[in-house]
Amino acid sequence: MSPLNYNHLYYFYVVASEGTITKASARLNLTSQTISGQITSFEAQIGVNLFERKGKKLSLSEMGLLIYSYAEEIFQLGDEVKNILKRKQPSLWHTFTVGITDVIPKVLAHELLSPVLKMSESVRLICVEGDQDHLLADLSVNKIDCLLTDQPLELGSHVKAYNHLLTESGFTFFAAEALIKSCKKTFPENLSDFPWLMQSKKSAVRTRLSSWLEKQNIAPNIVAEFDDSALMKAFGQTGIGVFSSPTLIEEYVADKYGVNILGRTDEIKEPYYIISPERRLKHPAIIEIVNAANG
């Protein structure tokens, strides 16, 4: 294969970032025909289709998604080189890339990771969201430094990494005021009378929550399930159903979404882990996170 044409790669990167050739042409100050021709030449050179074309709509193919992830790193590094040359001095910060599973509440991820930005040495924090399997794959090839998750790495996993418990939390149950007024029972019996918004089955807490509800003889009427905890809370805010969230962030949830607390339990424990390639922690940013969580 001939050497990679980085101009072609950059045109591909911009089109993928902007979403359309029209927007990319405006950003690059080139005609749409020129960019389209360059992308076609690039695909011919590497022998794969980077986009799936449906009329004028472009979406990245499976190989396109992979190439885009590498292109993003390449051109981010290029921007860093330009900044260093502009300042004419070495960069003083270190990059720290954290994978965050998409079931972790955003505000909790912020609380757990914010100590990194208060370190004495300068650190650029990069947060990458996704499901656990994909993030573990990234960890195995050093694309991320660690993984923040509610599920520990299972024994016998093909990924060589280690669990480090950060903290754990009980659970609090919330509902909009109008929904609460429709029920006269007390907690936890009142939970059986509400429609439910529930975490998706891929969330580790779903199993724990279901077991606890069964122990309380409550058969929840689940009207919706969510991967994204923030979206679940937004639905709960409108009074569609009752939902649960870690007690660690109950004040934030009640204030931001304007919902009332029905009750809480410590019988459901949601642990949060950092998964890192190191059995004995060495990365200063990970040490900072663990120390702050256990402090």
PDB file of C-alpha atoms in Angstrom:
ATOM      1  CA  MET A   1       0.000   0.000   0.000  1.00  0.00           C
ATOM      2  CA  SER A   2       1.264   3.486  -0.835  1.00  0.00           C
ATOM      3  CA  PRO A   3       2.016   5.926   2.031  1.00  0.00           C
ATOM      4  CA  LEU A   4      -1.064   7.409   3.690  1.00  0.00           C
ATOM      5  CA  ASN A   5      -2.139  10.739   2.216  1.00  0.00           C
ATOM      6  CA  TYR A   6      -2.691  12.944   5.279  1.00  0.00           C
ATOM      7  CA  ASN A   7      -4.485  15.618   3.257  1.00  0.00           C
ATOM      8  CA  HIS A   8      -7.058  13.006   2.294  1.00  0.00           C
ATOM      9  CA  LEU A   9      -7.236  11.847   5.909  1.00  0.00           C
ATOM     10  CA  TYR A  10      -7.827  15.424   7.068  1.00  0.00           C
ATOM     11  CA  TYR A  11     -10.622  15.979   4.545  1.00  0.00           C
ATOM     12  CA  PHE A  12     -12.242  12.750   5.741  1.00  0.00           C
ATOM     13  CA  TYR A  13     -11.842  13.853   9.382  1.00  0.00           C
ATOM     14  CA  VAL A  14     -13.493  17.222   8.744  1.00  0.00           C
ATOM     15  CA  VAL A  15     -16.405  15.694   6.788  1.00  0.00           C
ATOM     16  CA  ALA A  16     -16.970  13.116   9.547  1.00  0.00           C
ATOM     17  CA  SER A  17     -16.782  15.832  12.237  1.00  0.00           C
ATOM     18  CA  GLU A  18     -19.116  18.244  10.438  1.00  0.00           C
ATOM     19  CA  GLY A  19     -21.569  15.571   9.304  1.00  0.00           C
ATOM     20  CA  THR A  20     -21.981  16.785   5.720  1.00  0.00           C
ATOM     21  CA  ILE A  21     -19.749  17.668   2.765  1.00  0.00           C
ATOM     22  CA  THR A  22     -21.492  21.056   2.511  1.00  0.00           C
ATOM     23  CA  LYS A  23     -20.491  22.038   6.058  1.00  0.00           C
ATOM     24  CA  ALA A  24     -16.997  20.627   5.542  1.00  0.00           C
ATOM     25  CA  SER A  25     -16.542  22.663   2.351  1.00  0.00           C
ATOM     26  CA  ALA A  26     -17.446  25.851   4.227  1.00  0.00           C
ATOM     27  CA  ARG A  27     -14.960  25.023   6.996  1.00  0.00           C
ATOM     28  CA  LEU A  28     -12.169  24.140   4.538  1.00  0.00           C
ATOM     29  CA  ASN A  29     -13.037  26.884   2.043  1.00  0.00           C
ATOM     30  CA  LEU A  30     -13.135  24.324  -0.770  1.00  0.00           C
ATOM     31  CA  THR A  31     -15.876  23.312  -3.174  1.00  0.00           C
ATOM     32  CA  SER A  32     -18.077  20.333  -2.349  1.00  0.00           C
ATOM     33  CA  GLN A  33     -16.944  18.669  -5.592  1.00  0.00           C
ATOM     34  CA  THR A  34     -13.286  18.961  -4.555  1.00  0.00           C
ATOM     35  CA  ILE A  35     -13.886  17.414  -1.147  1.00  0.00           C
ATOM     36  CA  SER A  36     -16.102  14.658  -2.559  1.00  0.00           C
ATOM     37  CA  GLY A  37     -13.385  13.811  -5.085  1.00  0.00           C
ATOM     38  CA  GLN A  38     -10.700  13.741  -2.385  1.00  0.00           C
ATOM     39  CA  ILE A  39     -12.775  11.394  -0.218  1.00  0.00           C
ATOM     40  CA  THR A  40     -13.380   9.098  -3.198  1.00  0.00           C
ATOM     41  CA  SER A  41      -9.624   9.054  -3.932  1.00  0.00           C
ATOM     42  CA  PHE A  42      -8.874   8.282  -0.287  1.00  0.00           C
ATOM     43  CA  GLU A  43     -11.329   5.375  -0.225  1.00  0.00           C
ATOM     44  CA  ALA A  44      -9.819   4.026  -3.452  1.00  0.00           C
ATOM     45  CA  GLN A  45      -6.310   4.281  -1.997  1.00  0.00           C
ATOM     46  CA  ILE A  46      -7.099   2.378   1.211  1.00  0.00           C
ATOM     47  CA  GLY A  47      -9.573  -0.023  -0.394  1.00  0.00           C
ATOM     48  CA  VAL A  48     -12.509   0.479   1.995  1.00  0.00           C
ATOM     49  CA  ASN A  49     -15.689   2.550   2.085  1.00  0.00           C
ATOM     50  CA  LEU A  50     -15.510   5.059   4.914  1.00  0.00           C
ATOM     51  CA  PHE A  51     -19.085   6.284   4.535  1.00  0.00           C
ATOM     52  CA  GLU A  52     -22.431   4.689   3.909  1.00  0.00           C
ATOM     53  CA  ARG A  53     -24.283   6.890   1.444  1.00  0.00           C
ATOM     54  CA  LYS A  54     -28.065   7.194   1.397  1.00  0.00           C
ATOM     55  CA  GLY A  55     -28.887   9.950  -1.019  1.00  0.00           C
ATOM     56  CA  LYS A  56     -27.138  13.075   0.260  1.00  0.00           C
ATOM     57  CA  LYS A  57     -26.896  11.706   3.787  1.00  0.00           C
ATOM     58  CA  LEU A  58     -23.545  10.324   4.950  1.00  0.00           C
ATOM     59  CA  SER A  59     -22.963   8.054   7.907  1.00  0.00           C
ATOM     60  CA  LEU A  60     -19.707   6.467   8.953  1.00  0.00           C
ATOM     61  CA  SER A  61     -19.226   2.814   8.107  1.00  0.00           C
ATOM     62  CA  GLU A  62     -17.809   0.455  10.725  1.00  0.00           C
ATOM     63  CA  MET A  63     -14.317   0.930   9.290  1.00  0.00           C
ATOM     64  CA  GLY A  64     -14.987   4.665   9.004  1.00  0.00           C
ATOM     65  CA  LEU A  65     -15.700   4.855  12.736  1.00  0.00           C
ATOM     66  CA  LEU A  66     -12.397   3.125  13.477  1.00  0.00           C
ATOM     67  CA  ILE A  67     -10.398   5.346  11.089  1.00  0.00           C
ATOM     68  CA  TYR A  68     -12.111   8.441  12.509  1.00  0.00           C
ATOM     69  CA  SER A  69     -11.040   7.563  16.073  1.00  0.00           C
ATOM     70  CA  TYR A  70      -7.406   7.409  14.934  1.00  0.00           C
ATOM     71  CA  ALA A  71      -7.716  10.563  12.818  1.00  0.00           C
ATOM     72  CA  GLU A  72      -9.134  12.418  15.808  1.00  0.00           C
ATOM     73  CA  GLU A  73      -6.062  11.526  17.877  1.00  0.00           C
ATOM     74  CA  ILE A  74      -3.684  12.425  15.055  1.00  0.00           C
ATOM     75  CA  PHE A  75      -5.109  15.879  14.478  1.00  0.00           C
ATOM     76  CA  GLN A  76      -5.539  16.620  18.183  1.00  0.00           C
ATOM     77  CA  LEU A  77      -1.827  15.890  18.575  1.00  0.00           C
ATOM     78  CA  GLY A  78      -1.173  18.118  15.570  1.00  0.00           C
ATOM     79  CA  ASP A  79      -3.031  20.960  17.297  1.00  0.00           C
ATOM     80  CA  GLU A  80      -0.919  20.423  20.406  1.00  0.00           C
ATOM     81  CA  VAL A  81       2.277  20.619  18.332  1.00  0.00           C
ATOM     82  CA  LYS A  82       1.076  23.910  16.802  1.00  0.00           C
ATOM     83  CA  ASN A  83       0.322  25.317  20.255  1.00  0.00           C
ATOM     84  CA  ILE A  84       3.767  24.337  21.537  1.00  0.00           C
ATOM     85  CA  LEU A  85       5.458  25.927  18.525  1.00  0.00           C
ATOM     86  CA  LYS A  86       3.339  29.044  18.986  1.00  0.00           C
ATOM     87  CA  ARG A  87       4.434  29.381  22.619  1.00  0.00           C
ATOM     88  CA  LYS A  88       7.958  28.236  21.727  1.00  0.00           C
ATOM     89  CA  GLN A  89       8.120  26.237  24.933  1.00  0.00           C
ATOM     90  CA  PRO A  90       7.287  22.641  25.914  1.00  0.00           C
ATOM     91  CA  SER A  91       3.776  21.873  27.035  1.00  0.00           C
ATOM     92  CA  LEU A  92       3.466  21.817  30.809  1.00  0.00           C
ATOM     93  CA  TRP A  93       0.414  19.553  31.106  1.00  0.00           C
ATOM     94  CA  HIS A  94      -0.134  15.829  30.871  1.00  0.00           C
ATOM     95  CA  THR A  95      -3.107  14.172  29.216  1.00  0.00           C
ATOM     96  CA  PHE A  96      -5.293  11.923  31.377  1.00  0.00           C
ATOM     97  CA  THR A  97      -7.980  10.022  29.464  1.00  0.00           C
ATOM     98  CA  VAL A  98     -10.832   8.425  31.430  1.00  0.00           C
ATOM     99  CA  GLY A  99     -13.451   6.109  29.998  1.00  0.00           C
ATOM    100  CA  ILE A 100     -16.842   6.560  31.702  1.00  0.00           C
ATOM    101  CA  THR A 101     -19.559   3.958  31.279  1.00  0.00           C
ATOM    102  CA  ASP A 102     -22.761   5.576  30.105  1.00  0.00           C
ATOM    103  CA  VAL A 103     -24.752   4.361  33.126  1.00  0.00           C
ATOM    104  CA  ILE A 104     -22.747   6.578  35.516  1.00  0.00           C
ATOM    105  CA  PRO A 105     -24.680   9.763  36.417  1.00  0.00           C
ATOM    106  CA  LYS A 106     -22.868  12.756  34.911  1.00  0.00           C
ATOM    107  CA  VAL A 107     -22.853  14.747  38.143  1.00  0.00           C
ATOM    108  CA  LEU A 108     -21.371  11.805  40.050  1.00  0.00           C
ATOM    109  CA  ALA A 109     -18.662  11.369  37.408  1.00  0.00           C
ATOM    110  CA  HIS A 110     -17.891  15.071  37.830  1.00  0.00           C
ATOM    111  CA  GLU A 111     -17.608  14.768  41.599  1.00  0.00           C
ATOM    112  CA  LEU A 112     -15.329  11.736  41.392  1.00  0.00           C
ATOM    113  CA  LEU A 113     -13.061  13.148  38.675  1.00  0.00           C
ATOM    114  CA  SER A 114     -12.891  16.831  39.650  1.00  0.00           C
ATOM    115  CA  PRO A 115      -9.902  16.303  42.041  1.00  0.00           C
ATOM    116  CA  VAL A 116      -7.760  15.713  38.935  1.00  0.00           C
ATOM    117  CA  LEU A 117      -8.184  19.342  37.897  1.00  0.00           C
ATOM    118  CA  LYS A 118      -7.068  20.530  41.344  1.00  0.00           C
ATOM    119  CA  MET A 119      -3.720  18.749  41.250  1.00  0.00           C
ATOM    120  CA  SER A 120      -0.545  20.774  41.640  1.00  0.00           C
ATOM    121  CA  GLU A 121       0.756  19.506  38.300  1.00  0.00           C
ATOM    122  CA  SER A 122      -1.146  20.560  35.189  1.00  0.00           C
ATOM    123  CA  VAL A 123      -3.363  17.843  33.744  1.00  0.00           C
ATOM    124  CA  ARG A 124      -5.680  17.892  30.744  1.00  0.00           C
ATOM    125  CA  LEU A 125      -8.652  15.658  31.554  1.00  0.00           C
ATOM    126  CA  ILE A 126     -10.252  13.891  28.587  1.00  0.00           C
ATOM    127  CA  CYS A 127     -13.547  12.063  29.250  1.00  0.00           C
ATOM    128  CA  VAL A 128     -14.756   9.369  26.855  1.00  0.00           C
ATOM    129  CA  GLU A 129     -18.194   7.772  27.272  1.00  0.00           C
ATOM    130  CA  GLY A 130     -19.338   4.347  26.096  1.00  0.00           C
ATOM    131  CA  ASP A 131     -20.379   0.887  27.164  1.00  0.00           C
ATOM    132  CA  GLN A 132     -18.089  -1.201  29.341  1.00  0.00           C
ATOM    133  CA  ASP A 133     -17.020  -3.719  26.685  1.00  0.00           C
ATOM    134  CA  HIS A 134     -15.856  -1.064  24.224  1.00  0.00           C
ATOM    135  CA  LEU A 135     -14.095   0.949  26.915  1.00  0.00           C
ATOM    136  CA  LEU A 136     -12.308  -2.152  28.211  1.00  0.00           C
ATOM    137  CA  ALA A 137     -11.126  -2.780  24.655  1.00  0.00           C
ATOM    138  CA  ASP A 138      -9.767   0.777  24.568  1.00  0.00           C
ATOM    139  CA  LEU A 139      -8.076   0.223  27.939  1.00  0.00           C
ATOM    140  CA  SER A 140      -6.407  -2.941  26.656  1.00  0.00           C
ATOM    141  CA  VAL A 141      -4.675  -1.004  23.840  1.00  0.00           C
ATOM    142  CA  ASN A 142      -3.851   2.029  26.043  1.00  0.00           C
ATOM    143  CA  LYS A 143      -6.305   4.393  24.335  1.00  0.00           C
ATOM    144  CA  ILE A 144      -7.599   5.341  27.787  1.00  0.00           C
ATOM    145  CA  ASP A 145      -5.769   5.453  31.121  1.00  0.00           C
ATOM    146  CA  CYS A 146      -8.570   4.050  33.276  1.00  0.00           C
ATOM    147  CA  LEU A 147     -12.271   3.264  33.364  1.00  0.00           C
ATOM    148  CA  LEU A 148     -14.921   4.658  35.733  1.00  0.00           C
ATOM    149  CA  THR A 149     -17.742   2.138  36.115  1.00  0.00           C
ATOM    150  CA  ASP A 150     -20.330   0.569  38.410  1.00  0.00           C
ATOM    151  CA  GLN A 151     -19.315  -2.954  37.338  1.00  0.00           C
ATOM    152  CA  PRO A 152     -16.035  -4.572  38.397  1.00  0.00           C
ATOM    153  CA  LEU A 153     -13.892  -6.431  35.918  1.00  0.00           C
ATOM    154  CA  GLU A 154     -14.963 -10.065  36.007  1.00  0.00           C
ATOM    155  CA  LEU A 155     -12.574 -12.866  36.928  1.00  0.00           C
ATOM    156  CA  GLY A 156     -11.147 -14.526  33.856  1.00  0.00           C
ATOM    157  CA  SER A 157     -11.532 -11.420  31.697  1.00  0.00           C
ATOM    158  CA  HIS A 158      -9.244 -11.308  28.664  1.00  0.00           C
ATOM    159  CA  VAL A 159      -8.310  -7.729  29.607  1.00  0.00           C
ATOM    160  CA  LYS A 160      -5.391  -7.462  32.010  1.00  0.00           C
ATOM    161  CA  ALA A 161      -6.609  -4.828  34.446  1.00  0.00           C
ATOM    162  CA  TYR A 162      -7.538  -4.413  38.099  1.00  0.00           C
ATOM    163  CA  ASN A 163     -10.501  -3.135  40.115  1.00  0.00           C
ATOM    164  CA  HIS A 164     -10.082  -0.291  42.611  1.00  0.00           C
ATOM    165  CA  LEU A 165     -13.185   0.501  44.702  1.00  0.00           C
ATOM    166  CA  LEU A 166     -13.750   4.258  44.895  1.00  0.00           C
ATOM    167  CA  THR A 167     -16.927   4.541  46.926  1.00  0.00           C
ATOM    168  CA  GLU A 168     -20.448   3.154  47.208  1.00  0.00           C
ATOM    169  CA  SER A 169     -23.871   4.617  47.707  1.00  0.00           C
ATOM    170  CA  GLY A 170     -27.340   3.681  48.843  1.00  0.00           C
ATOM    171  CA  PHE A 171     -30.346   4.586  46.695  1.00  0.00           C
ATOM    172  CA  THR A 172     -32.970   7.309  46.881  1.00  0.00           C
ATOM    173  CA  PHE A 173     -36.374   7.244  45.176  1.00  0.00           C
ATOM    174  CA  PHE A 174     -37.872  10.351  43.581  1.00  0.00           C
ATOM    175  CA  ALA A 175     -41.132  11.444  41.984  1.00  0.00           C
ATOM    176  CA  ALA A 176     -42.778  14.676  40.853  1.00  0.00           C
ATOM    177  CA  GLU A 177     -45.032  16.273  43.457  1.00  0.00           C
ATOM    178  CA  ALA A 178     -48.188  15.791  41.372  1.00  0.00           C
ATOM    179  CA  LEU A 179     -47.522  12.076  41.150  1.00  0.00           C
ATOM    180  CA  ILE A 180     -46.904  11.752  44.883  1.00  0.00           C
ATOM    181  CA  LYS A 181     -50.237  13.420  45.709  1.00  0.00           C
ATOM    182  CA  SER A 182     -52.058  10.560  44.010  1.00  0.00           C
ATOM    183  CA  CYS A 183     -50.879   8.063  46.631  1.00  0.00           C
ATOM    184  CA  LYS A 184     -51.644   7.913  50.377  1.00  0.00           C
ATOM    185  CA  LYS A 185     -49.369   5.018  51.331  1.00  0.00           C
ATOM    186  CA  THR A 186     -45.994   5.455  53.006  1.00  0.00           C
ATOM    187  CA  PHE A 187     -42.560   4.373  51.755  1.00  0.00           C
ATOM    188  CA  PRO A 188     -41.729   1.747  50.605  1.00  0.00           C
ATOM    189  CA  GLU A 189     -45.279   0.390  50.178  1.00  0.00           C
ATOM    190  CA  ASN A 190     -46.199   3.384  48.021  1.00  0.00           C
ATOM    191  CA  LEU A 191     -43.677   2.307  45.370  1.00  0.00           C
ATOM    192  CA  SER A 192     -46.107  -0.378  44.199  1.00  0.00           C
ATOM    193  CA  ASP A 193     -48.684   2.267  43.220  1.00  0.00           C
ATOM    194  CA  PHE A 194     -46.494   4.305  40.859  1.00  0.00           C
ATOM    195  CA  PRO A 195     -45.465   3.788  37.255  1.00  0.00           C
ATOM    196  CA  TRP A 196     -41.696   3.196  37.084  1.00  0.00           C
ATOM    197  CA  LEU A 197     -38.796   4.604  35.108  1.00  0.00           C
ATOM    198  CA  MET A 198     -36.011   2.042  35.315  1.00  0.00           C
ATOM    199  CA  GLN A 199     -32.342   1.751  34.445  1.00  0.00           C
ATOM    200  CA  SER A 200     -31.681  -0.507  31.450  1.00  0.00           C
ATOM    201  CA  LYS A 201     -30.819  -4.158  31.946  1.00  0.00           C
ATOM    202  CA  LYS A 202     -27.148  -3.509  31.145  1.00  0.00           C
ATOM    203  CA  SER A 203     -26.833  -1.418  34.310  1.00  0.00           C
ATOM    204  CA  ALA A 204     -25.465  -3.387  37.267  1.00  0.00           C
ATOM    205  CA  VAL A 205     -27.845  -1.643  39.655  1.00  0.00           C
ATOM    206  CA  ARG A 206     -30.895  -2.932  37.754  1.00  0.00           C
ATOM    207  CA  THR A 207     -30.377  -6.433  39.175  1.00  0.00           C
ATOM    208  CA  ARG A 208     -29.848  -5.126  42.717  1.00  0.00           C
ATOM    209  CA  LEU A 209     -32.875  -2.858  42.483  1.00  0.00           C
ATOM    210  CA  SER A 210     -35.088  -5.644  41.132  1.00  0.00           C
ATOM    211  CA  SER A 211     -34.008  -7.977  43.953  1.00  0.00           C
ATOM    212  CA  TRP A 212     -34.764  -5.332  46.576  1.00  0.00           C
ATOM    213  CA  LEU A 213     -38.201  -4.613  45.109  1.00  0.00           C
ATOM    214  CA  GLU A 214     -38.994  -8.316  45.083  1.00  0.00           C
ATOM    215  CA  LYS A 215     -37.936  -8.521  48.746  1.00  0.00           C
ATOM    216  CA  GLN A 216     -40.391  -5.691  49.485  1.00  0.00           C
ATOM    217  CA  ASN A 217     -43.156  -7.559  47.586  1.00  0.00           C
ATOM    218  CA  ILE A 218     -43.296  -4.761  45.029  1.00  0.00           C
ATOM    219  CA  ALA A 219     -43.915  -5.596  41.368  1.00  0.00           C
ATOM    220  CA  PRO A 220     -42.975  -2.375  39.550  1.00  0.00           C
ATOM    221  CA  ASN A 221     -45.063  -1.238  36.599  1.00  0.00           C
ATOM    222  CA  ILE A 222     -42.147  -0.290  34.322  1.00  0.00           C
ATOM    223  CA  VAL A 223     -43.262   2.180  31.666  1.00  0.00           C
ATOM    224  CA  ALA A 224     -39.793   3.101  30.326  1.00  0.00           C
ATOM    225  CA  GLU A 225     -36.157   1.984  30.535  1.00  0.00           C
ATOM    226  CA  PHE A 226     -33.065   4.130  30.007  1.00  0.00           C
ATOM    227  CA  ASP A 227     -29.348   3.771  29.340  1.00  0.00           C
ATOM    228  CA  ASP A 228     -28.850   7.468  30.088  1.00  0.00           C
ATOM    229  CA  SER A 229     -29.577   8.324  33.723  1.00  0.00           C
ATOM    230  CA  ALA A 230     -30.005  12.033  32.938  1.00  0.00           C
ATOM    231  CA  LEU A 231     -32.700  11.230  30.386  1.00  0.00           C
ATOM    232  CA  MET A 232     -34.477   9.038  32.944  1.00  0.00           C
ATOM    233  CA  LYS A 233     -34.511  11.940  35.414  1.00  0.00           C
ATOM    234  CA  ALA A 234     -35.810  14.332  32.762  1.00  0.00           C
ATOM    235  CA  PHE A 235     -38.759  11.998  32.145  1.00  0.00           C
ATOM    236  CA  GLY A 236     -39.284  11.664  35.898  1.00  0.00           C
ATOM    237  CA  GLN A 237     -39.355  15.445  36.216  1.00  0.00           C
ATOM    238  CA  THR A 238     -42.514  15.555  34.100  1.00  0.00           C
ATOM    239  CA  GLY A 239     -44.368  13.195  36.446  1.00  0.00           C
ATOM    240  CA  ILE A 240     -44.357  10.136  34.192  1.00  0.00           C
ATOM    241  CA  GLY A 241     -43.014   7.844  36.880  1.00  0.00           C
ATOM    242  CA  VAL A 242     -40.919   7.233  39.962  1.00  0.00           C
ATOM    243  CA  PHE A 243     -37.176   6.739  39.521  1.00  0.00           C
ATOM    244  CA  SER A 244     -34.114   6.020  41.648  1.00  0.00           C
ATOM    245  CA  SER A 245     -30.660   7.548  41.853  1.00  0.00           C
ATOM    246  CA  PRO A 246     -27.615   7.205  44.122  1.00  0.00           C
ATOM    247  CA  THR A 247     -28.099   8.827  47.527  1.00  0.00           C
ATOM    248  CA  LEU A 248     -24.695  10.488  47.100  1.00  0.00           C
ATOM    249  CA  ILE A 249     -26.301  12.949  44.666  1.00  0.00           C
ATOM    250  CA  GLU A 250     -29.870  13.133  46.019  1.00  0.00           C
ATOM    251  CA  GLU A 251     -29.681  16.860  46.874  1.00  0.00           C
ATOM    252  CA  TYR A 252     -28.503  17.675  43.369  1.00  0.00           C
ATOM    253  CA  VAL A 253     -31.232  15.550  41.761  1.00  0.00           C
ATOM    254  CA  ALA A 254     -34.021  17.008  43.908  1.00  0.00           C
ATOM    255  CA  ASP A 255     -32.868  20.574  43.232  1.00  0.00           C
ATOM    256  CA  LYS A 256     -32.095  20.280  39.512  1.00  0.00           C
ATOM    257  CA  TYR A 257     -35.165  18.298  38.507  1.00  0.00           C
ATOM    258  CA  GLY A 258     -37.651  19.734  40.996  1.00  0.00           C
ATOM    259  CA  VAL A 259     -38.708  16.330  42.295  1.00  0.00           C
ATOM    260  CA  ASN A 260     -39.520  15.129  45.809  1.00  0.00           C
ATOM    261  CA  ILE A 261     -37.816  12.376  47.763  1.00  0.00           C
ATOM    262  CA  LEU A 262     -40.076   9.406  48.441  1.00  0.00           C
ATOM    263  CA  GLY A 263     -37.545   7.580  50.571  1.00  0.00           C
ATOM    264  CA  ARG A 264     -34.150   5.924  50.547  1.00  0.00           C
ATOM    265  CA  THR A 265     -32.515   2.608  51.345  1.00  0.00           C
ATOM    266  CA  ASP A 266     -29.011   1.409  52.167  1.00  0.00           C
ATOM    267  CA  GLU A 267     -29.976  -2.175  51.400  1.00  0.00           C
ATOM    268  CA  ILE A 268     -29.115  -1.472  47.765  1.00  0.00           C
ATOM    269  CA  LYS A 269     -25.442  -0.621  47.484  1.00  0.00           C
ATOM    270  CA  GLU A 270     -24.088   0.799  44.248  1.00  0.00           C
ATOM    271  CA  PRO A 271     -20.275   0.516  44.152  1.00  0.00           C
ATOM    272  CA  TYR A 272     -18.135   2.631  41.852  1.00  0.00           C
ATOM    273  CA  TYR A 273     -14.788   1.448  40.577  1.00  0.00           C
ATOM    274  CA  ILE A 274     -11.743   2.692  38.775  1.00  0.00           C
ATOM    275  CA  ILE A 275     -10.412  -0.058  36.522  1.00  0.00           C
ATOM    276  CA  SER A 276      -6.761   0.487  35.650  1.00  0.00           C
ATOM    277  CA  PRO A 277      -3.954  -1.525  34.069  1.00  0.00           C
ATOM    278  CA  GLU A 278      -2.083  -1.381  37.388  1.00  0.00           C
ATOM    279  CA  ARG A 279      -2.579  -3.630  40.399  1.00  0.00           C
ATOM    280  CA  ARG A 280      -0.617  -1.118  42.473  1.00  0.00           C
ATOM    281  CA  LEU A 281      -1.687   2.358  41.447  1.00  0.00           C
ATOM    282  CA  LYS A 282       1.072   4.514  39.979  1.00  0.00           C
ATOM    283  CA  HIS A 283      -0.639   7.077  37.769  1.00  0.00           C
ATOM    284  CA  PRO A 284      -0.754  10.289  39.880  1.00  0.00           C
ATOM    285  CA  ALA A 285      -4.199  11.303  38.585  1.00  0.00           C
ATOM    286  CA  ILE A 286      -5.740   7.916  39.471  1.00  0.00           C
ATOM    287  CA  ILE A 287      -4.130   8.062  42.912  1.00  0.00           C
ATOM    288  CA  GLU A 288      -5.643  11.530  43.378  1.00  0.00           C
ATOM    289  CA  ILE A 289      -9.126  10.264  42.465  1.00  0.00           C
ATOM    290  CA  VAL A 290      -8.914   7.250  44.791  1.00  0.00           C
ATOM    291  CA  ASN A 291      -7.549   9.281  47.711  1.00  0.00           C
ATOM    292  CA  ALA A 292     -10.218  11.962  47.332  1.00  0.00           C
ATOM    293  CA  ALA A 293     -13.035   9.382  47.151  1.00  0.00           C
ATOM    294  CA  ASN A 294     -11.771   7.570  50.260  1.00  0.00           C
ATOM    295  CA  GLY A 295     -10.985  10.752  52.133  1.00  0.00           C
TER     296      GLY A 295
END
